[in-house]
Amino acid sequence: MTYDANGKRVLVTGGSSGIGAALAERLAAAGATVALTARREDRLAEVLERCRKHSPDSQSFVCDMVDPAQVNALAGWAVDDFGGVDMLVNNAGIPKRRHVTKLDQATVEHVMRVNYLAPVQLTLALLPHLLARDNARIINVSSVAATLSSPGETAYSASKAALAVFSEAMAVDLWDSSIIKMLIVYPGVVDTELFTIPDNDPLPDAIPKITVDEMVDGIIDALDRDALEVYVPGWFKDLVTNKVADPQQFLSGTAEWVRTH
C-alpha cells in the first residue's frame, strides 16, 4: 500500500511508540519530512533514527501535552524551526481505564487535557499556518470507544468523543474552502503498550487486537481515498450503526458481555 507524501512536512504527536511511531516511519518512507513529539526523549531518539533512514531532515521535539505552555512552544517550534506543517497528526493520548465508581474528578480532567484540550490547543495554534499552506491535512486519532461508549473507559471515551465531534464540526466550518482536509481515525484495540500501562484496569482477554501495521495500513488507505473517517478494523462501523439504531439494546448487550467476560 502506497501513499505519496513527497515534500510534505508532518508533525506527529505521541510519536515515541505505537501508532504514532509507526505512522511517522511510514510517512517518512513515503517522502515526508517528519517532526516527532512526545514526553520520552530516549524513545523519540530511537524512532527519529528510523525515520531519518528514509528522511534525513526529520526532527524531534520533547513535549508533555499536559502542559499548555509546552504545547504552545511546540507549535512555535514547528513553524519557526521545523519549517512548517502540511499535515498535523494529533495522536497522543492516555487511557485511564477504570470503573466509574473508582473514577475521580482529577483523573477526568487529566484525561480530557491530554486527549482533547491539548490537540485542540495545538490545532488552533497551527490553524492560521495550515490555512496558508497548500492542501493541508489534519489527522485526529479518536477511538471506537468514542462511538461505542466502552465499559470501564468513561473518561477516555468522553475525551475521544469530544475530539471526534470537534473534528467533524471543524470539517463543516472549512468544507467550502477545501483548504484543510480532515481525517478522523477510530482505532479498535491495537496491540500497543497503551493497554499495559500501570494504573489502568486490564482489558478482557476476549477482546481481539490488531497489529500496529494493520492500523497504519488503514490510515494510509484512508489518506489515499481522501476519507473523512476510518474505522480499523472496518467492522466496528457496523457496531456503531447497530448502536445508533437501538442504543438501549446495544448498551444492555454490552453490559451482559461484561458480566460474562
PDB file of C-alpha atoms in Angstrom:
ATOM      1  CA  MET A   1       0.000   0.000   0.000  1.00  0.00           C
ATOM      2  CA  THR A   2       1.497   3.336  -1.054  1.00  0.00           C
ATOM      3  CA  TYR A   3       0.840   6.951  -0.227  1.00  0.00           C
ATOM      4  CA  ASP A   4       2.748   9.800  -1.844  1.00  0.00           C
ATOM      5  CA  ALA A   5       3.866  12.151   0.937  1.00  0.00           C
ATOM      6  CA  ASN A   6       6.760  13.575  -1.055  1.00  0.00           C
ATOM      7  CA  GLY A   7       7.557  17.117   0.024  1.00  0.00           C
ATOM      8  CA  LYS A   8       5.087  17.096   2.924  1.00  0.00           C
ATOM      9  CA  ARG A   9       6.131  18.261   6.379  1.00  0.00           C
ATOM     10  CA  VAL A  10       4.325  16.222   9.026  1.00  0.00           C
ATOM     11  CA  LEU A  11       4.015  16.801  12.786  1.00  0.00           C
ATOM     12  CA  VAL A  12       3.106  13.665  14.781  1.00  0.00           C
ATOM     13  CA  THR A  13       2.250  13.840  18.492  1.00  0.00           C
ATOM     14  CA  GLY A  14       2.667  10.710  20.562  1.00  0.00           C
ATOM     15  CA  GLY A  15       5.445   9.799  18.163  1.00  0.00           C
ATOM     16  CA  SER A  16       7.650   7.788  20.503  1.00  0.00           C
ATOM     17  CA  SER A  17       5.735   4.500  20.271  1.00  0.00           C
ATOM     18  CA  GLY A  18       2.706   2.660  18.952  1.00  0.00           C
ATOM     19  CA  ILE A  19       0.565   4.132  16.188  1.00  0.00           C
ATOM     20  CA  GLY A  20       2.384   7.472  16.168  1.00  0.00           C
ATOM     21  CA  ALA A  21       5.832   5.952  15.745  1.00  0.00           C
ATOM     22  CA  ALA A  22       4.743   3.504  13.041  1.00  0.00           C
ATOM     23  CA  LEU A  23       2.771   6.111  11.109  1.00  0.00           C
ATOM     24  CA  ALA A  24       5.667   8.581  11.277  1.00  0.00           C
ATOM     25  CA  GLU A  25       8.075   5.990   9.896  1.00  0.00           C
ATOM     26  CA  ARG A  26       5.627   5.008   7.143  1.00  0.00           C
ATOM     27  CA  LEU A  27       5.138   8.654   6.115  1.00  0.00           C
ATOM     28  CA  ALA A  28       8.900   9.243   6.150  1.00  0.00           C
ATOM     29  CA  ALA A  29       9.308   6.261   3.841  1.00  0.00           C
ATOM     30  CA  ALA A  30       6.644   7.822   1.594  1.00  0.00           C
ATOM     31  CA  GLY A  31       8.693  11.004   1.224  1.00  0.00           C
ATOM     32  CA  ALA A  32       7.571  13.185   4.122  1.00  0.00           C
ATOM     33  CA  THR A  33       9.846  15.145   6.429  1.00  0.00           C
ATOM     34  CA  VAL A  34       8.607  14.189   9.882  1.00  0.00           C
ATOM     35  CA  ALA A  35       8.581  16.058  13.185  1.00  0.00           C
ATOM     36  CA  LEU A  36       8.093  13.736  16.150  1.00  0.00           C
ATOM     37  CA  THR A  37       6.976  14.861  19.577  1.00  0.00           C
ATOM     38  CA  ALA A  38       6.385  13.006  22.856  1.00  0.00           C
ATOM     39  CA  ARG A  39       7.469  13.091  26.503  1.00  0.00           C
ATOM     40  CA  ARG A  40      10.179  10.408  26.360  1.00  0.00           C
ATOM     41  CA  GLU A  41      13.329  11.769  24.761  1.00  0.00           C
ATOM     42  CA  ASP A  42      15.094   8.411  24.592  1.00  0.00           C
ATOM     43  CA  ARG A  43      12.205   6.721  22.802  1.00  0.00           C
ATOM     44  CA  LEU A  44      11.840   9.694  20.464  1.00  0.00           C
ATOM     45  CA  ALA A  45      15.501   9.387  19.516  1.00  0.00           C
ATOM     46  CA  GLU A  46      15.010   5.731  18.536  1.00  0.00           C
ATOM     47  CA  VAL A  47      12.027   6.489  16.303  1.00  0.00           C
ATOM     48  CA  LEU A  48      13.748   9.531  14.827  1.00  0.00           C
ATOM     49  CA  GLU A  49      16.732   7.400  13.832  1.00  0.00           C
ATOM     50  CA  ARG A  50      14.421   5.050  11.936  1.00  0.00           C
ATOM     51  CA  CYS A  51      12.643   7.949  10.228  1.00  0.00           C
ATOM     52  CA  ARG A  52      15.925   9.556   9.199  1.00  0.00           C
ATOM     53  CA  LYS A  53      16.890   6.439   7.271  1.00  0.00           C
ATOM     54  CA  HIS A  54      14.135   7.471   4.858  1.00  0.00           C
ATOM     55  CA  SER A  55      14.009  11.218   5.503  1.00  0.00           C
ATOM     56  CA  PRO A  56      17.305  12.656   6.828  1.00  0.00           C
ATOM     57  CA  ASP A  57      15.849  16.079   7.708  1.00  0.00           C
ATOM     58  CA  SER A  58      13.271  14.689  10.133  1.00  0.00           C
ATOM     59  CA  GLN A  59      13.416  16.142  13.654  1.00  0.00           C
ATOM     60  CA  SER A  60      12.030  15.681  17.159  1.00  0.00           C
ATOM     61  CA  PHE A  61      10.788  17.927  19.958  1.00  0.00           C
ATOM     62  CA  VAL A  62      10.208  16.796  23.548  1.00  0.00           C
ATOM     63  CA  CYS A  63       6.804  17.947  24.779  1.00  0.00           C
ATOM     64  CA  ASP A  64       4.425  16.942  27.555  1.00  0.00           C
ATOM     65  CA  MET A  65       0.954  17.613  26.143  1.00  0.00           C
ATOM     66  CA  VAL A  66      -0.483  18.079  29.626  1.00  0.00           C
ATOM     67  CA  ASP A  67       1.343  21.421  29.898  1.00  0.00           C
ATOM     68  CA  PRO A  68      -0.281  24.215  27.837  1.00  0.00           C
ATOM     69  CA  ALA A  69       2.971  26.204  27.776  1.00  0.00           C
ATOM     70  CA  GLN A  70       4.825  23.266  26.237  1.00  0.00           C
ATOM     71  CA  VAL A  71       2.098  22.816  23.615  1.00  0.00           C
ATOM     72  CA  ASN A  72       2.443  26.478  22.627  1.00  0.00           C
ATOM     73  CA  ALA A  73       6.209  26.039  22.443  1.00  0.00           C
ATOM     74  CA  LEU A  74       5.728  23.006  20.202  1.00  0.00           C
ATOM     75  CA  ALA A  75       3.517  24.981  17.812  1.00  0.00           C
ATOM     76  CA  GLY A  76       6.060  27.792  17.631  1.00  0.00           C
ATOM     77  CA  TRP A  77       8.928  25.367  17.037  1.00  0.00           C
ATOM     78  CA  ALA A  78       7.016  23.552  14.296  1.00  0.00           C
ATOM     79  CA  VAL A  79       6.520  26.765  12.323  1.00  0.00           C
ATOM     80  CA  ASP A  80       9.732  28.656  13.071  1.00  0.00           C
ATOM     81  CA  ASP A  81      12.353  25.914  13.408  1.00  0.00           C
ATOM     82  CA  PHE A  82      10.998  22.809  11.724  1.00  0.00           C
ATOM     83  CA  GLY A  83       9.942  24.812   8.698  1.00  0.00           C
ATOM     84  CA  GLY A  84       6.177  24.498   8.733  1.00  0.00           C
ATOM     85  CA  VAL A  85       3.497  21.818   8.831  1.00  0.00           C
ATOM     86  CA  ASP A  86       1.441  20.417   5.958  1.00  0.00           C
ATOM     87  CA  MET A  87      -0.030  17.560   7.962  1.00  0.00           C
ATOM     88  CA  LEU A  88      -0.819  17.561  11.685  1.00  0.00           C
ATOM     89  CA  VAL A  89      -1.351  14.177  13.334  1.00  0.00           C
ATOM     90  CA  ASN A  90      -2.951  14.528  16.776  1.00  0.00           C
ATOM     91  CA  ASN A  91      -2.203  11.048  18.083  1.00  0.00           C
ATOM     92  CA  ALA A  92      -1.008  11.463  21.698  1.00  0.00           C
ATOM     93  CA  GLY A  93      -3.382  10.034  24.274  1.00  0.00           C
ATOM     94  CA  ILE A  94      -3.774   8.239  27.598  1.00  0.00           C
ATOM     95  CA  PRO A  95      -6.349   5.603  28.647  1.00  0.00           C
ATOM     96  CA  LYS A  96      -7.027   5.615  32.436  1.00  0.00           C
ATOM     97  CA  ARG A  97      -9.337   2.603  32.284  1.00  0.00           C
ATOM     98  CA  ARG A  98     -11.338   2.133  35.453  1.00  0.00           C
ATOM     99  CA  HIS A  99     -14.900   1.550  36.613  1.00  0.00           C
ATOM    100  CA  VAL A 100     -16.832   4.780  37.004  1.00  0.00           C
ATOM    101  CA  THR A 101     -17.219   4.153  40.751  1.00  0.00           C
ATOM    102  CA  LYS A 102     -13.423   4.355  41.015  1.00  0.00           C
ATOM    103  CA  LEU A 103     -13.094   7.493  38.920  1.00  0.00           C
ATOM    104  CA  ASP A 104     -12.279  10.909  40.382  1.00  0.00           C
ATOM    105  CA  GLN A 105     -12.510  14.418  39.000  1.00  0.00           C
ATOM    106  CA  ALA A 106      -8.755  14.936  38.798  1.00  0.00           C
ATOM    107  CA  THR A 107      -8.393  11.873  36.565  1.00  0.00           C
ATOM    108  CA  VAL A 108     -11.223  13.016  34.289  1.00  0.00           C
ATOM    109  CA  GLU A 109      -9.622  16.441  33.899  1.00  0.00           C
ATOM    110  CA  HIS A 110      -6.192  14.935  33.223  1.00  0.00           C
ATOM    111  CA  VAL A 111      -7.540  12.614  30.528  1.00  0.00           C
ATOM    112  CA  MET A 112      -9.533  15.430  28.951  1.00  0.00           C
ATOM    113  CA  ARG A 113      -6.467  17.665  28.929  1.00  0.00           C
ATOM    114  CA  VAL A 114      -4.233  15.164  27.148  1.00  0.00           C
ATOM    115  CA  ASN A 115      -6.789  13.597  24.802  1.00  0.00           C
ATOM    116  CA  TYR A 116      -8.917  16.613  23.892  1.00  0.00           C
ATOM    117  CA  LEU A 117      -7.780  20.020  25.123  1.00  0.00           C
ATOM    118  CA  ALA A 118      -4.135  19.598  24.090  1.00  0.00           C
ATOM    119  CA  PRO A 119      -4.828  18.527  20.491  1.00  0.00           C
ATOM    120  CA  VAL A 120      -7.407  21.295  20.163  1.00  0.00           C
ATOM    121  CA  GLN A 121      -4.899  23.811  21.522  1.00  0.00           C
ATOM    122  CA  LEU A 122      -2.238  22.627  19.080  1.00  0.00           C
ATOM    123  CA  THR A 123      -4.707  22.634  16.179  1.00  0.00           C
ATOM    124  CA  LEU A 124      -5.884  26.177  16.876  1.00  0.00           C
ATOM    125  CA  ALA A 125      -2.324  27.409  17.340  1.00  0.00           C
ATOM    126  CA  LEU A 126      -1.344  25.988  13.934  1.00  0.00           C
ATOM    127  CA  LEU A 127      -4.614  26.735  12.148  1.00  0.00           C
ATOM    128  CA  PRO A 128      -3.609  30.104  10.606  1.00  0.00           C
ATOM    129  CA  HIS A 129      -0.413  28.484   9.355  1.00  0.00           C
ATOM    130  CA  LEU A 130      -2.244  25.436   7.972  1.00  0.00           C
ATOM    131  CA  LEU A 131      -4.778  27.638   6.197  1.00  0.00           C
ATOM    132  CA  ALA A 132      -1.900  29.333   4.397  1.00  0.00           C
ATOM    133  CA  ARG A 133      -0.433  26.018   3.188  1.00  0.00           C
ATOM    134  CA  ASP A 134      -1.396  24.160   0.034  1.00  0.00           C
ATOM    135  CA  ASN A 135      -3.604  21.103   0.646  1.00  0.00           C
ATOM    136  CA  ALA A 136      -3.020  20.845   4.377  1.00  0.00           C
ATOM    137  CA  ARG A 137      -4.421  17.938   6.350  1.00  0.00           C
ATOM    138  CA  ILE A 138      -5.284  17.208   9.974  1.00  0.00           C
ATOM    139  CA  ILE A 139      -5.489  13.631  11.242  1.00  0.00           C
ATOM    140  CA  ASN A 140      -7.159  13.284  14.639  1.00  0.00           C
ATOM    141  CA  VAL A 141      -6.840   9.872  16.259  1.00  0.00           C
ATOM    142  CA  SER A 142     -10.006   9.197  18.211  1.00  0.00           C
ATOM    143  CA  SER A 143     -11.131   5.684  19.237  1.00  0.00           C
ATOM    144  CA  VAL A 144     -14.004   3.275  18.740  1.00  0.00           C
ATOM    145  CA  ALA A 145     -14.617   3.985  22.425  1.00  0.00           C
ATOM    146  CA  ALA A 146     -15.823   7.422  21.344  1.00  0.00           C
ATOM    147  CA  THR A 147     -18.790   5.950  19.496  1.00  0.00           C
ATOM    148  CA  LEU A 148     -19.333   2.666  21.359  1.00  0.00           C
ATOM    149  CA  SER A 149     -19.131   4.019  24.944  1.00  0.00           C
ATOM    150  CA  SER A 150     -16.716   1.302  26.015  1.00  0.00           C
ATOM    151  CA  PRO A 151     -17.199  -0.078  29.548  1.00  0.00           C
ATOM    152  CA  GLY A 152     -14.592   0.940  32.095  1.00  0.00           C
ATOM    153  CA  GLU A 153     -13.478   3.825  29.890  1.00  0.00           C
ATOM    154  CA  THR A 154     -15.853   6.644  30.795  1.00  0.00           C
ATOM    155  CA  ALA A 155     -13.187   9.367  30.910  1.00  0.00           C
ATOM    156  CA  TYR A 156     -11.342   8.040  27.867  1.00  0.00           C
ATOM    157  CA  SER A 157     -14.486   7.546  25.798  1.00  0.00           C
ATOM    158  CA  ALA A 158     -15.743  11.052  26.569  1.00  0.00           C
ATOM    159  CA  SER A 159     -12.416  12.683  25.694  1.00  0.00           C
ATOM    160  CA  LYS A 160     -12.151  10.838  22.386  1.00  0.00           C
ATOM    161  CA  ALA A 161     -15.776  11.613  21.562  1.00  0.00           C
ATOM    162  CA  ALA A 162     -15.085  15.297  22.168  1.00  0.00           C
ATOM    163  CA  LEU A 163     -12.109  15.158  19.794  1.00  0.00           C
ATOM    164  CA  ALA A 164     -14.175  13.422  17.111  1.00  0.00           C
ATOM    165  CA  VAL A 165     -17.059  15.897  17.297  1.00  0.00           C
ATOM    166  CA  PHE A 166     -14.655  18.845  17.295  1.00  0.00           C
ATOM    167  CA  SER A 167     -13.098  17.375  14.154  1.00  0.00           C
ATOM    168  CA  GLU A 168     -16.446  16.960  12.412  1.00  0.00           C
ATOM    169  CA  ALA A 169     -17.576  20.484  13.263  1.00  0.00           C
ATOM    170  CA  MET A 170     -14.231  21.857  12.103  1.00  0.00           C
ATOM    171  CA  ALA A 171     -14.616  19.957   8.824  1.00  0.00           C
ATOM    172  CA  VAL A 172     -18.010  21.618   8.292  1.00  0.00           C
ATOM    173  CA  ASP A 173     -16.613  25.081   9.035  1.00  0.00           C
ATOM    174  CA  LEU A 174     -13.845  24.564   6.474  1.00  0.00           C
ATOM    175  CA  TRP A 175     -15.821  22.488   3.966  1.00  0.00           C
ATOM    176  CA  ASP A 176     -16.309  25.109   1.265  1.00  0.00           C
ATOM    177  CA  SER A 177     -12.709  26.325   1.390  1.00  0.00           C
ATOM    178  CA  SER A 178     -11.288  22.820   0.773  1.00  0.00           C
ATOM    179  CA  ILE A 179      -8.003  24.125   2.159  1.00  0.00           C
ATOM    180  CA  ILE A 180      -7.692  21.641   5.017  1.00  0.00           C
ATOM    181  CA  LYS A 181      -8.775  18.011   4.732  1.00  0.00           C
ATOM    182  CA  MET A 182      -9.805  16.216   7.927  1.00  0.00           C
ATOM    183  CA  LEU A 183      -9.362  12.550   8.756  1.00  0.00           C
ATOM    184  CA  ILE A 184     -10.874  11.154  11.963  1.00  0.00           C
ATOM    185  CA  VAL A 185      -9.372   7.802  12.907  1.00  0.00           C
ATOM    186  CA  TYR A 186     -11.276   5.301  15.065  1.00  0.00           C
ATOM    187  CA  PRO A 187      -8.868   2.543  16.118  1.00  0.00           C
ATOM    188  CA  GLY A 188     -10.096  -0.626  17.713  1.00  0.00           C
ATOM    189  CA  VAL A 189      -7.857  -2.364  20.233  1.00  0.00           C
ATOM    190  CA  VAL A 190      -4.348  -2.077  18.803  1.00  0.00           C
ATOM    191  CA  ASP A 191      -1.571  -4.230  20.221  1.00  0.00           C
ATOM    192  CA  THR A 192       0.499  -1.448  21.810  1.00  0.00           C
ATOM    193  CA  GLU A 193       1.772  -0.561  25.264  1.00  0.00           C
ATOM    194  CA  LEU A 194      -1.314   1.636  25.757  1.00  0.00           C
ATOM    195  CA  PHE A 195      -3.099  -1.403  27.160  1.00  0.00           C
ATOM    196  CA  THR A 196      -0.364  -2.430  29.603  1.00  0.00           C
ATOM    197  CA  ILE A 197       0.232   0.951  31.234  1.00  0.00           C
ATOM    198  CA  PRO A 198       0.174   0.743  35.059  1.00  0.00           C
ATOM    199  CA  ASP A 199      -2.772   2.240  36.971  1.00  0.00           C
ATOM    200  CA  ASN A 200      -5.238   1.013  34.352  1.00  0.00           C
ATOM    201  CA  ASP A 201      -7.740  -1.818  34.632  1.00  0.00           C
ATOM    202  CA  PRO A 202      -6.805  -4.735  32.358  1.00  0.00           C
ATOM    203  CA  LEU A 203      -8.777  -5.455  29.212  1.00  0.00           C
ATOM    204  CA  PRO A 204     -10.639  -8.779  28.986  1.00  0.00           C
ATOM    205  CA  ASP A 205      -8.623 -11.363  27.069  1.00  0.00           C
ATOM    206  CA  ALA A 206     -11.610 -11.971  24.788  1.00  0.00           C
ATOM    207  CA  ILE A 207     -11.237  -8.591  23.088  1.00  0.00           C
ATOM    208  CA  PRO A 208      -9.437  -9.125  19.753  1.00  0.00           C
ATOM    209  CA  LYS A 209      -6.401  -6.978  18.964  1.00  0.00           C
ATOM    210  CA  ILE A 210      -4.956  -5.823  15.671  1.00  0.00           C
ATOM    211  CA  THR A 211      -1.321  -5.087  14.939  1.00  0.00           C
ATOM    212  CA  VAL A 212       0.099  -1.601  14.638  1.00  0.00           C
ATOM    213  CA  ASP A 213       0.860  -2.292  10.969  1.00  0.00           C
ATOM    214  CA  GLU A 214      -2.801  -3.144  10.321  1.00  0.00           C
ATOM    215  CA  MET A 215      -3.779   0.111  11.974  1.00  0.00           C
ATOM    216  CA  VAL A 216      -1.351   2.164   9.915  1.00  0.00           C
ATOM    217  CA  ASP A 217      -2.452   0.362   6.737  1.00  0.00           C
ATOM    218  CA  GLY A 218      -5.986   1.560   7.457  1.00  0.00           C
ATOM    219  CA  ILE A 219      -4.855   5.154   7.928  1.00  0.00           C
ATOM    220  CA  ILE A 220      -2.785   5.144   4.737  1.00  0.00           C
ATOM    221  CA  ASP A 221      -5.699   3.683   2.801  1.00  0.00           C
ATOM    222  CA  ALA A 222      -7.980   6.419   4.158  1.00  0.00           C
ATOM    223  CA  LEU A 223      -5.469   9.066   3.091  1.00  0.00           C
ATOM    224  CA  ASP A 224      -5.380   7.571  -0.399  1.00  0.00           C
ATOM    225  CA  ARG A 225      -9.182   7.762  -0.549  1.00  0.00           C
ATOM    226  CA  ASP A 226      -9.410  11.276   0.950  1.00  0.00           C
ATOM    227  CA  ALA A 227     -11.783   9.771   3.518  1.00  0.00           C
ATOM    228  CA  LEU A 228     -13.249  11.860   6.327  1.00  0.00           C
ATOM    229  CA  GLU A 229     -13.217   8.949   8.770  1.00  0.00           C
ATOM    230  CA  VAL A 230     -11.885   5.430   9.064  1.00  0.00           C
ATOM    231  CA  TYR A 231     -12.627   2.599  11.489  1.00  0.00           C
ATOM    232  CA  VAL A 232      -9.930  -0.040  11.881  1.00  0.00           C
ATOM    233  CA  PRO A 233     -10.997  -2.823  11.777  1.00  0.00           C
ATOM    234  CA  GLY A 234     -13.806  -1.733   9.470  1.00  0.00           C
ATOM    235  CA  TRP A 235     -16.442  -3.947  11.107  1.00  0.00           C
ATOM    236  CA  PHE A 236     -16.538  -1.578  14.071  1.00  0.00           C
ATOM    237  CA  LYS A 237     -18.539   0.783  11.851  1.00  0.00           C
ATOM    238  CA  ASP A 238     -21.290  -1.876  11.740  1.00  0.00           C
ATOM    239  CA  LEU A 239     -21.362  -1.909  15.548  1.00  0.00           C
ATOM    240  CA  VAL A 240     -21.768   1.865  15.543  1.00  0.00           C
ATOM    241  CA  THR A 241     -24.688   1.560  13.120  1.00  0.00           C
ATOM    242  CA  ASN A 242     -26.325  -1.014  15.391  1.00  0.00           C
ATOM    243  CA  LYS A 243     -25.876   1.208  18.406  1.00  0.00           C
ATOM    244  CA  VAL A 244     -27.475   4.203  16.680  1.00  0.00           C
ATOM    245  CA  ALA A 245     -30.446   2.052  15.649  1.00  0.00           C
ATOM    246  CA  ASP A 246     -31.162   0.934  19.227  1.00  0.00           C
ATOM    247  CA  PRO A 247     -28.899   2.418  21.930  1.00  0.00           C
ATOM    248  CA  GLN A 248     -30.702   0.705  24.813  1.00  0.00           C
ATOM    249  CA  GLN A 249     -30.367  -2.744  23.298  1.00  0.00           C
ATOM    250  CA  PHE A 250     -26.733  -2.107  22.406  1.00  0.00           C
ATOM    251  CA  LEU A 251     -25.782  -0.873  25.887  1.00  0.00           C
ATOM    252  CA  SER A 252     -27.668  -3.663  27.639  1.00  0.00           C
ATOM    253  CA  GLY A 253     -25.876  -6.137  25.399  1.00  0.00           C
ATOM    254  CA  THR A 254     -22.549  -4.524  26.286  1.00  0.00           C
ATOM    255  CA  ALA A 255     -23.338  -4.826  29.997  1.00  0.00           C
ATOM    256  CA  GLU A 256     -24.223  -8.507  29.527  1.00  0.00           C
ATOM    257  CA  TRP A 257     -20.936  -9.089  27.678  1.00  0.00           C
ATOM    258  CA  VAL A 258     -19.020  -7.506  30.571  1.00  0.00           C
ATOM    259  CA  ARG A 259     -20.794  -9.784  33.079  1.00  0.00           C
ATOM    260  CA  THR A 260     -19.839 -12.897  31.135  1.00  0.00           C
ATOM    261  CA  HIS A 261     -16.252 -11.943  30.362  1.00  0.00           C
TER     262      HIS A 261
END
